[in-house]
CSV table of N, CA, C and O in Angstrom, one decimal:
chain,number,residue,atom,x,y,z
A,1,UNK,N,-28.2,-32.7,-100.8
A,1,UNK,CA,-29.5,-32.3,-100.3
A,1,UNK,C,-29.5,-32.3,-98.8
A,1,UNK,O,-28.9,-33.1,-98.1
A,2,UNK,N,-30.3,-31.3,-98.3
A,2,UNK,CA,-29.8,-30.9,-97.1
A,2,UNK,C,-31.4,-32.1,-96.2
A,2,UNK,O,-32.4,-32.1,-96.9
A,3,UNK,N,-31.3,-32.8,-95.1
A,3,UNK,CA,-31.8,-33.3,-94.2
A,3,UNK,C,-33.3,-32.6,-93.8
A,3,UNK,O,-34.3,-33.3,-93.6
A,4,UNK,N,-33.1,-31.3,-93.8
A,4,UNK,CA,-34.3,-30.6,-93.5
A,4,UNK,C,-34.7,-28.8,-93.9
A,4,UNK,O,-33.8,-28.0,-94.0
A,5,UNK,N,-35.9,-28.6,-94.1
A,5,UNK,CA,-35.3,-27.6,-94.5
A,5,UNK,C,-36.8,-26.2,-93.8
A,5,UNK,O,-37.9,-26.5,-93.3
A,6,UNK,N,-36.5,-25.4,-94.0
A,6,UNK,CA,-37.7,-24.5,-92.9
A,6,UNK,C,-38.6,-24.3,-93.9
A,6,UNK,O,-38.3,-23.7,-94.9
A,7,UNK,N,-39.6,-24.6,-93.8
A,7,UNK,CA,-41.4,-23.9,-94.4
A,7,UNK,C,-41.4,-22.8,-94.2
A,7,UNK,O,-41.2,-22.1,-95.1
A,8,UNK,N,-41.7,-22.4,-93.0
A,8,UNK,CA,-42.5,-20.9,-92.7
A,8,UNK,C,-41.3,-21.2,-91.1
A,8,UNK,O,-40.3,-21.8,-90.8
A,9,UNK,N,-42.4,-19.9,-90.2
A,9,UNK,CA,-41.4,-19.4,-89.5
A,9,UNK,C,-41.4,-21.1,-88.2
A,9,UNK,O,-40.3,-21.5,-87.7
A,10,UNK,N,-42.4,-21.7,-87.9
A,10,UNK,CA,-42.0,-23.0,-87.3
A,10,UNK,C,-42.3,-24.4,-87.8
A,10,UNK,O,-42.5,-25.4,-87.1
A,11,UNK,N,-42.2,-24.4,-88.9
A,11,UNK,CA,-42.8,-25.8,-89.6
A,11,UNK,C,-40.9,-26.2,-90.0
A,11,UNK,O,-40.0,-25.4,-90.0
A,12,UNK,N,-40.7,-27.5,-90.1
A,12,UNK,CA,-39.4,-28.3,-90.3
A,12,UNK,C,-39.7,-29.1,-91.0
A,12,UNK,O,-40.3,-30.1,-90.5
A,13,UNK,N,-39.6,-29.1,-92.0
A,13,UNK,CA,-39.5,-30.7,-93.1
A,13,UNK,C,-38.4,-30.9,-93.2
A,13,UNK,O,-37.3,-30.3,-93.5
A,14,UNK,N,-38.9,-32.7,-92.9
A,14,UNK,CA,-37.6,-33.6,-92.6
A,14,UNK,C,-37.5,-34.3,-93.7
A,14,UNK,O,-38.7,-34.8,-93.8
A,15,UNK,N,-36.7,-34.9,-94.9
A,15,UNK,CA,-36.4,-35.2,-95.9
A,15,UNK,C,-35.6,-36.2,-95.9
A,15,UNK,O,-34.6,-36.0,-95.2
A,16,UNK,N,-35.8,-37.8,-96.7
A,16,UNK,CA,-34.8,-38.6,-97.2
A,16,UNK,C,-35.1,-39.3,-96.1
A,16,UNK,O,-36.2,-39.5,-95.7
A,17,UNK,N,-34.0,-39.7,-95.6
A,17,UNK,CA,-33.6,-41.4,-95.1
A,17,UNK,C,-33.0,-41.1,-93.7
A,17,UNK,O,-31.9,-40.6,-93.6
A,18,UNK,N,-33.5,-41.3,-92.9
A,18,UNK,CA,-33.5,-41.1,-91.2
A,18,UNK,C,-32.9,-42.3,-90.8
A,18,UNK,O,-33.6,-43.1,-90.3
A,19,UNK,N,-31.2,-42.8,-90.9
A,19,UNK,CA,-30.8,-44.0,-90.2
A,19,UNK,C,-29.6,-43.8,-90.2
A,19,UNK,O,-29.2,-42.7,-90.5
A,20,UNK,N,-28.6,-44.9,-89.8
A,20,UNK,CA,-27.5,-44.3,-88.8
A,20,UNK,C,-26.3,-44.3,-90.2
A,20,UNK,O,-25.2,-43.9,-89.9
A,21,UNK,N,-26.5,-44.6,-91.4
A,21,UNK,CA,-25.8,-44.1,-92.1
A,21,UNK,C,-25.7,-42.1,-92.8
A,21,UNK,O,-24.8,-41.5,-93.5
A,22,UNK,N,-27.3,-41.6,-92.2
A,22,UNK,CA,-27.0,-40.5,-92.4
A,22,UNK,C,-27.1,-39.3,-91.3
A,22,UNK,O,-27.0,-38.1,-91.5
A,23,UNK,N,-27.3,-39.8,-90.2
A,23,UNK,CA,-27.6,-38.9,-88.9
A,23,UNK,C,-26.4,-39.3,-88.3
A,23,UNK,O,-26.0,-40.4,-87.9
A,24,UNK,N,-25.8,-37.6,-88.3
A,24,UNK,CA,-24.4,-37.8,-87.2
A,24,UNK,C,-24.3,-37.0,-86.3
A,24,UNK,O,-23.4,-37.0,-85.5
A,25,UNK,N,-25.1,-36.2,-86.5
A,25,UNK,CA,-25.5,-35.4,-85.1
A,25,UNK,C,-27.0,-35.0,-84.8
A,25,UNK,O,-27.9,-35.1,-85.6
A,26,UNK,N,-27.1,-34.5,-83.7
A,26,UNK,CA,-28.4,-34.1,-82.8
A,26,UNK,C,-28.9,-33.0,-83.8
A,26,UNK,O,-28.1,-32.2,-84.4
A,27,UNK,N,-30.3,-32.9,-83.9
A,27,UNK,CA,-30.9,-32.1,-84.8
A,27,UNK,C,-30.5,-30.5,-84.1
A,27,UNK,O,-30.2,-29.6,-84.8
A,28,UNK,N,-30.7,-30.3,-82.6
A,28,UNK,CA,-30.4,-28.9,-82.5
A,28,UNK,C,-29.3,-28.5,-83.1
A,28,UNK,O,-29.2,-27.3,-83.5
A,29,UNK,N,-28.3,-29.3,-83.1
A,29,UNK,CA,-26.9,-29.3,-82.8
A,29,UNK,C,-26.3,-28.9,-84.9
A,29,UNK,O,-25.3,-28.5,-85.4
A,30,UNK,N,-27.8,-29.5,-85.5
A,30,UNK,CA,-27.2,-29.0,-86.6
A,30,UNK,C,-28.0,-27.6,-87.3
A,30,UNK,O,-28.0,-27.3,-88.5
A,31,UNK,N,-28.7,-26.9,-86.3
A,31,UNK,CA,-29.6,-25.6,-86.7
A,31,UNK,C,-28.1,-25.0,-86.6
A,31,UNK,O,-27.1,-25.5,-86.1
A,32,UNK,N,-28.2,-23.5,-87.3
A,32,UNK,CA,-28.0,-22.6,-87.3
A,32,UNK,C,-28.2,-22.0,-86.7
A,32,UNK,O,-29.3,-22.2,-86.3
A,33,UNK,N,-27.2,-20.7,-85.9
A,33,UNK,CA,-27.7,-19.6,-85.0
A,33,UNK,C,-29.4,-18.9,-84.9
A,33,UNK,O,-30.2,-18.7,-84.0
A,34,UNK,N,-29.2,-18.7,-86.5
A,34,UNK,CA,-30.6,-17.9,-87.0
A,34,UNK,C,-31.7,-18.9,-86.3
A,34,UNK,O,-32.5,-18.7,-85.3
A,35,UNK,N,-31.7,-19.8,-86.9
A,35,UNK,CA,-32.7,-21.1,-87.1
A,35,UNK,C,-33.0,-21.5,-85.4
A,35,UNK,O,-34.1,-21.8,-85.0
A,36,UNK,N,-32.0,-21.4,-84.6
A,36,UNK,CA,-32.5,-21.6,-83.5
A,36,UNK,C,-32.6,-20.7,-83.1
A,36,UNK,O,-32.7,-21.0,-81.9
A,37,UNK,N,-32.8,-19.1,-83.1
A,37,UNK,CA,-33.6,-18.1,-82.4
A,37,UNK,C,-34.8,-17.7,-83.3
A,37,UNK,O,-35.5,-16.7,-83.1
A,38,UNK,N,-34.9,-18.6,-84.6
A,38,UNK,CA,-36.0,-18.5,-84.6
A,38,UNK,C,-37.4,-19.3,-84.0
A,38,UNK,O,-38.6,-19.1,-83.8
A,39,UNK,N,-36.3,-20.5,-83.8
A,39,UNK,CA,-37.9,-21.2,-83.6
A,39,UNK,C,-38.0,-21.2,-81.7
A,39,UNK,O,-38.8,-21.8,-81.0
A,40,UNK,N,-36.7,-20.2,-81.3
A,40,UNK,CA,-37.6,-19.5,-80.0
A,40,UNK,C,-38.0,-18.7,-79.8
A,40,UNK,O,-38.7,-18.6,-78.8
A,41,UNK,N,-37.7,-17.9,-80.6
A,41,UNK,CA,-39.0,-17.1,-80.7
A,41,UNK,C,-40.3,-17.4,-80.8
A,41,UNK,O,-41.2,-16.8,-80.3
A,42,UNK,N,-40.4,-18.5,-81.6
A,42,UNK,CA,-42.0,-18.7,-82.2
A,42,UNK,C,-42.5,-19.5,-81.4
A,42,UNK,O,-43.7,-19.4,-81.3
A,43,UNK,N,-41.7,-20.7,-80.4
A,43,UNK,CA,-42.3,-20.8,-79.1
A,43,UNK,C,-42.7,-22.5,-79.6
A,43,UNK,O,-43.1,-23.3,-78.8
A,44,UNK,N,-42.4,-22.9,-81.1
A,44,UNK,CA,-43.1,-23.4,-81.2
A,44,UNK,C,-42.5,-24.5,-82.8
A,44,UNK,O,-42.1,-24.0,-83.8
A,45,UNK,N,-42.7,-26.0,-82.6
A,45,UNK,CA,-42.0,-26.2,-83.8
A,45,UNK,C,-42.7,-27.4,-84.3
A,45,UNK,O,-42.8,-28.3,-83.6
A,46,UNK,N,-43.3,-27.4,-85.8
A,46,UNK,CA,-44.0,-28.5,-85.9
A,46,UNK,C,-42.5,-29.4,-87.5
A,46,UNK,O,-41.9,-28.8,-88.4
A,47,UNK,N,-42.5,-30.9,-87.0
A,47,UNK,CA,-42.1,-31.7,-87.6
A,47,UNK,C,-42.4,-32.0,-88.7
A,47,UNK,O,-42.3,-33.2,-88.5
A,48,UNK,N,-42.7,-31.9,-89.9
A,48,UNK,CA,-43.8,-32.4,-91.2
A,48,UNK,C,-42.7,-33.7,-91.9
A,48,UNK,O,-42.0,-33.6,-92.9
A,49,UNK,N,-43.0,-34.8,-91.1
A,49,UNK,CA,-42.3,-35.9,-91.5
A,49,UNK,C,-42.6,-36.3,-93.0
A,49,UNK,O,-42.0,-37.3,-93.4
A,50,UNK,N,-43.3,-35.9,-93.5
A,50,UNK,CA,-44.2,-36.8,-94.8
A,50,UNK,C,-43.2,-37.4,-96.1
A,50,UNK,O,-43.3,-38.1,-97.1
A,51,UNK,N,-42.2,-36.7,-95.6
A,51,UNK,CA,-40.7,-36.7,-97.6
A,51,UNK,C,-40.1,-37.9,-96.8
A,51,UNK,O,-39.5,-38.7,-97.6
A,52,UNK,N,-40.1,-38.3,-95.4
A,52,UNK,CA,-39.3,-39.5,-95.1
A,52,UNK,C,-39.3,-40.6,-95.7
A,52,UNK,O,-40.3,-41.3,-95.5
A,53,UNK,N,-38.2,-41.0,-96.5
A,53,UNK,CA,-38.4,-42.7,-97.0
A,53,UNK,C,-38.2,-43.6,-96.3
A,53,UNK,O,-39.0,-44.6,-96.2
A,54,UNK,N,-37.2,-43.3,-95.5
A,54,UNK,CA,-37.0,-44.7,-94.3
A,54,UNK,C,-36.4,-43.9,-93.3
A,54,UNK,O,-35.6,-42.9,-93.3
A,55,UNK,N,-36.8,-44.6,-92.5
A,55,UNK,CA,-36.1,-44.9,-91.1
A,55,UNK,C,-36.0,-45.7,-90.1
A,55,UNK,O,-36.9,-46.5,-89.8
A,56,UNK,N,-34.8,-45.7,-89.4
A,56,UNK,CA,-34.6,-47.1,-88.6
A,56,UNK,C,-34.1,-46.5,-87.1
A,56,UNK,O,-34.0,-45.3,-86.9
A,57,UNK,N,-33.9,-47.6,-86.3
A,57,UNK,CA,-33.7,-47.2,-84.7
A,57,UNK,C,-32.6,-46.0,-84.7
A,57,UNK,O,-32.5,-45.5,-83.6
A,58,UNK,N,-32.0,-45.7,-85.3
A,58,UNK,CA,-31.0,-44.4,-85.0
A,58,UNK,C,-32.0,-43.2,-85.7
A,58,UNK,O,-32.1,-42.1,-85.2
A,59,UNK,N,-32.8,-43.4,-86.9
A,59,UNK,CA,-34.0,-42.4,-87.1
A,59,UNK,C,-34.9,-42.2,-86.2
A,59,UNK,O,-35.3,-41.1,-86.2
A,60,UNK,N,-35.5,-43.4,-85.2
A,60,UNK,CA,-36.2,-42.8,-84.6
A,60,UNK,C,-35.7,-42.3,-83.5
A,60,UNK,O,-36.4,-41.5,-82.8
A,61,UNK,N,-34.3,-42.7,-82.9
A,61,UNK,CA,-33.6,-42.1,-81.8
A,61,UNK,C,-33.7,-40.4,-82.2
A,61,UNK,O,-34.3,-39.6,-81.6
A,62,UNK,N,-33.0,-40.2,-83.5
A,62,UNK,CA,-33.1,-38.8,-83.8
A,62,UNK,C,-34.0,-37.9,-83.7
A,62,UNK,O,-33.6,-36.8,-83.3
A,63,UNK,N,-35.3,-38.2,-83.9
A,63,UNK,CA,-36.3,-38.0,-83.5
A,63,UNK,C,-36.9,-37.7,-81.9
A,63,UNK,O,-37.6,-36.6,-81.6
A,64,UNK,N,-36.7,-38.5,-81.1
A,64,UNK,CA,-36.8,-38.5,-80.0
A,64,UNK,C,-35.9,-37.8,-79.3
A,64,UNK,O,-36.1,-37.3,-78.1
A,65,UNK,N,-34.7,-37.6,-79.9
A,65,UNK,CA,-33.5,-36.6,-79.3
A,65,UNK,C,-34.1,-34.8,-79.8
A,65,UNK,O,-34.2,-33.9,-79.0
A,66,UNK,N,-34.4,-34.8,-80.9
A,66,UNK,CA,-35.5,-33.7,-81.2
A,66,UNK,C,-36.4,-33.8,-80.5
A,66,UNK,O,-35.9,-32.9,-79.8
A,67,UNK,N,-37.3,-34.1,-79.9
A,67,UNK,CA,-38.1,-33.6,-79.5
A,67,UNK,C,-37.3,-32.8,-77.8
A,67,UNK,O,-37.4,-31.8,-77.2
A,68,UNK,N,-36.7,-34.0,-77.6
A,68,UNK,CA,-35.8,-33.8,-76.0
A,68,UNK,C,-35.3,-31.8,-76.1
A,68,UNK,O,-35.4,-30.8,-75.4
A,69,UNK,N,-34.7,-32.1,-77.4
A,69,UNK,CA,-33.6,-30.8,-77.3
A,69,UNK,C,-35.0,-29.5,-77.4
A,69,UNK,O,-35.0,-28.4,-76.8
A,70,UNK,N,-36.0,-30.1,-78.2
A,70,UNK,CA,-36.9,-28.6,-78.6
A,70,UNK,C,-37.6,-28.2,-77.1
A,70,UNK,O,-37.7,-26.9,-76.9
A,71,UNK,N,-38.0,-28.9,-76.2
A,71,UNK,CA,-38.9,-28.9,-75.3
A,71,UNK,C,-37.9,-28.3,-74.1
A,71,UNK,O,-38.2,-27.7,-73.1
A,72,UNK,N,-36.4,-28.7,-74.5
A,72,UNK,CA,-35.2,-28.5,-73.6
A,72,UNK,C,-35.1,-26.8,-73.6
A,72,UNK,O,-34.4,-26.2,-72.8
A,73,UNK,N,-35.8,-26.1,-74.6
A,73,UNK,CA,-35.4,-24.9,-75.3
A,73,UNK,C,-36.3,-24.4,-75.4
A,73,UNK,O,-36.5,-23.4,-76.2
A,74,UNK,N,-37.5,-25.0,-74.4
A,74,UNK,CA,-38.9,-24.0,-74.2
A,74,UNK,C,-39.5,-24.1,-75.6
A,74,UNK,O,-40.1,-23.0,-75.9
A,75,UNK,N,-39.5,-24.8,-76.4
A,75,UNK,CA,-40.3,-25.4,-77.7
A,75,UNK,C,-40.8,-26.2,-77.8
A,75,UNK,O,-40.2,-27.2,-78.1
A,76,UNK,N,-42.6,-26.4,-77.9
A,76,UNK,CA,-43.4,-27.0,-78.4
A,76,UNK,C,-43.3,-27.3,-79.5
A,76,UNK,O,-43.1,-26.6,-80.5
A,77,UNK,N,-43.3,-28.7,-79.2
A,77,UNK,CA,-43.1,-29.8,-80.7
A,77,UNK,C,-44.0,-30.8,-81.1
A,77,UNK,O,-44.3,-31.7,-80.4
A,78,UNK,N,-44.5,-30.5,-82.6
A,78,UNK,CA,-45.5,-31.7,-82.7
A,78,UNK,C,-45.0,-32.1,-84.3
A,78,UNK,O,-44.6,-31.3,-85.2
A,79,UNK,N,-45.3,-33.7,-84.2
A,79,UNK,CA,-44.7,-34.0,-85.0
A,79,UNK,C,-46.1,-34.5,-85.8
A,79,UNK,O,-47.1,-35.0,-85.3
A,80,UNK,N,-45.8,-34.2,-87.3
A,80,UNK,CA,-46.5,-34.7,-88.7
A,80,UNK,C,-46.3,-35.4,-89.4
A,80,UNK,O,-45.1,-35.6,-89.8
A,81,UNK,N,-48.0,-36.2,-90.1
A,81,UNK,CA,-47.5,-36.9,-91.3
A,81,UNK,C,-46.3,-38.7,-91.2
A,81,UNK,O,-45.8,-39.5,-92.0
A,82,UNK,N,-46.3,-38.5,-89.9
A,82,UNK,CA,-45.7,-39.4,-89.2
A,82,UNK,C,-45.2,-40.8,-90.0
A,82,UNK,O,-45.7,-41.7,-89.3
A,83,UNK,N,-44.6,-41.4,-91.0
A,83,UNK,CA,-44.6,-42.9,-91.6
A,83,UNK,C,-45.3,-43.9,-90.8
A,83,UNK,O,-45.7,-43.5,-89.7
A,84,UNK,N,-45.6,-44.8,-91.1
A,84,UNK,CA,-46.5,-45.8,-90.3
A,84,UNK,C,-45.2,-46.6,-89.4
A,84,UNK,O,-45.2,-47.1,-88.3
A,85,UNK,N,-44.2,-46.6,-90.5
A,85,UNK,CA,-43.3,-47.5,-90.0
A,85,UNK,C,-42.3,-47.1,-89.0
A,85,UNK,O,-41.8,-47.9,-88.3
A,86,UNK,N,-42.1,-45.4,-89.1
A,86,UNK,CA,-42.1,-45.3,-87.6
A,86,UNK,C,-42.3,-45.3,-86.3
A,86,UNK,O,-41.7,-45.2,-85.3
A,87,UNK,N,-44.0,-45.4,-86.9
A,87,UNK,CA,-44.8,-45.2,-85.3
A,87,UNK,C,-44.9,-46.8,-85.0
A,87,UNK,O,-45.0,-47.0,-83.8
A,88,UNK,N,-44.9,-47.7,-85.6
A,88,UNK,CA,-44.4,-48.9,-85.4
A,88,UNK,C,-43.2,-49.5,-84.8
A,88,UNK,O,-43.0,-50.2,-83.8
A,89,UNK,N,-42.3,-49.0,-85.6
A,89,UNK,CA,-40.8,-48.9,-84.6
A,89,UNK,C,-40.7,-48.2,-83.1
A,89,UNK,O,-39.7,-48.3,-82.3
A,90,UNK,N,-41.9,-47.4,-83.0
A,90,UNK,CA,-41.7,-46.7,-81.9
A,90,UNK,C,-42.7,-47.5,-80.6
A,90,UNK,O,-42.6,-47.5,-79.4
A,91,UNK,N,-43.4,-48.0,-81.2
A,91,UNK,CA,-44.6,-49.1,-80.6
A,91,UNK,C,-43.8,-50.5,-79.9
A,91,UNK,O,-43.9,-50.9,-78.7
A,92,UNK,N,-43.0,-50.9,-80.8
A,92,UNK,CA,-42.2,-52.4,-80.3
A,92,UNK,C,-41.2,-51.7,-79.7
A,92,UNK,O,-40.9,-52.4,-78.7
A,93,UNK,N,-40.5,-50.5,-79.7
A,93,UNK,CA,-40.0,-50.3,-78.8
A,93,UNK,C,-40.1,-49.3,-77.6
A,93,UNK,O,-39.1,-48.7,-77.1
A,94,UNK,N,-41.6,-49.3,-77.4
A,94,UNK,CA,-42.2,-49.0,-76.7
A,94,UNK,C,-42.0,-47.5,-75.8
A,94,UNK,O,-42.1,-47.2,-74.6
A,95,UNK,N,-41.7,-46.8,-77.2
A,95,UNK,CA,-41.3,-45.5,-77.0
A,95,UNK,C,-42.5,-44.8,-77.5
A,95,UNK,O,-42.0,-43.7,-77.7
A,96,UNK,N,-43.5,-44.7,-77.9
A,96,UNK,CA,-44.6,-44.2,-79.1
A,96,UNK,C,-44.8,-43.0,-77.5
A,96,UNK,O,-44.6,-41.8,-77.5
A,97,UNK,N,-45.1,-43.5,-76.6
A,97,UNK,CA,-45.8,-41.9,-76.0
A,97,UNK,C,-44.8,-41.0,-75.3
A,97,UNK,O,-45.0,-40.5,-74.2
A,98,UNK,N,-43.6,-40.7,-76.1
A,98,UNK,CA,-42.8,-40.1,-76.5
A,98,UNK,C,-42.5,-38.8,-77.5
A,98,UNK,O,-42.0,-37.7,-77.5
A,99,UNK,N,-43.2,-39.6,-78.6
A,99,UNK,CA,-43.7,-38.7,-79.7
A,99,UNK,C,-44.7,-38.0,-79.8
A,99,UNK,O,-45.7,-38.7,-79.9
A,100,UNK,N,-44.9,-36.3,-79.9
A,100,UNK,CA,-45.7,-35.9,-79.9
A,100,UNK,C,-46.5,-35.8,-81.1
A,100,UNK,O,-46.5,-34.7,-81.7
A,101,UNK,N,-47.2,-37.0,-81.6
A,101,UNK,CA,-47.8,-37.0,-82.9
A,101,UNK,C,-49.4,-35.9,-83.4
A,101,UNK,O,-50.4,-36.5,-83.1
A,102,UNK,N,-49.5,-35.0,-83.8
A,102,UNK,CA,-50.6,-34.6,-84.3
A,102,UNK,C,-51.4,-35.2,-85.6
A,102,UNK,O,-52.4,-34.7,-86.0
């Protein structure tokens, strides 16, 4: 089962378990050619966290490295549906206004 997978032309659902046993690389880093001129084209990329079961400090690094790379790449990023327990992890460590949560 693949990590994420495309909705429409800028929506990304992130799926399964966000921690350092399954993230081994940077989310741009694992688009596709297509996949990344599509979502510059569209200018524009929303996160729909909601399938996440877990995640821990290398999930939410991942996260935060996504947003770095999308914004790096002239891409508005907003993230969805957010786990509680990440925005928690992101609070103690005092990264939360980092994440662009809608």
């Amino acid at each position: 089962m693949s990590l994420y997978t495309f909705e429409d032309n800028d929506t990304v659902k992130i799926t399964g378990q966000l921690d350092r046993d399954t993230l081994s690389r940077n989310w741009w880093v694992m688009l596709s050619s297509s996949e990344r001129s599509q979502l510059q084209k569209a200018g524009r990329c929303q996160f729909d966290l909601q399938q996440v079961e877990r995640a821990d400090s290398a999930g939410l690094a991942w996260i935060i490295n996504a947003v770095r790379d999308a914004r790096a790449h002239d891409i508005d990023i907003s993230l969805h549906a957010v786990p509680k327990k990440v925005l928690k992890l992101a609070k103690i460590s005092d990264v939360d206004t980092l994440l662009p949560v809608k």
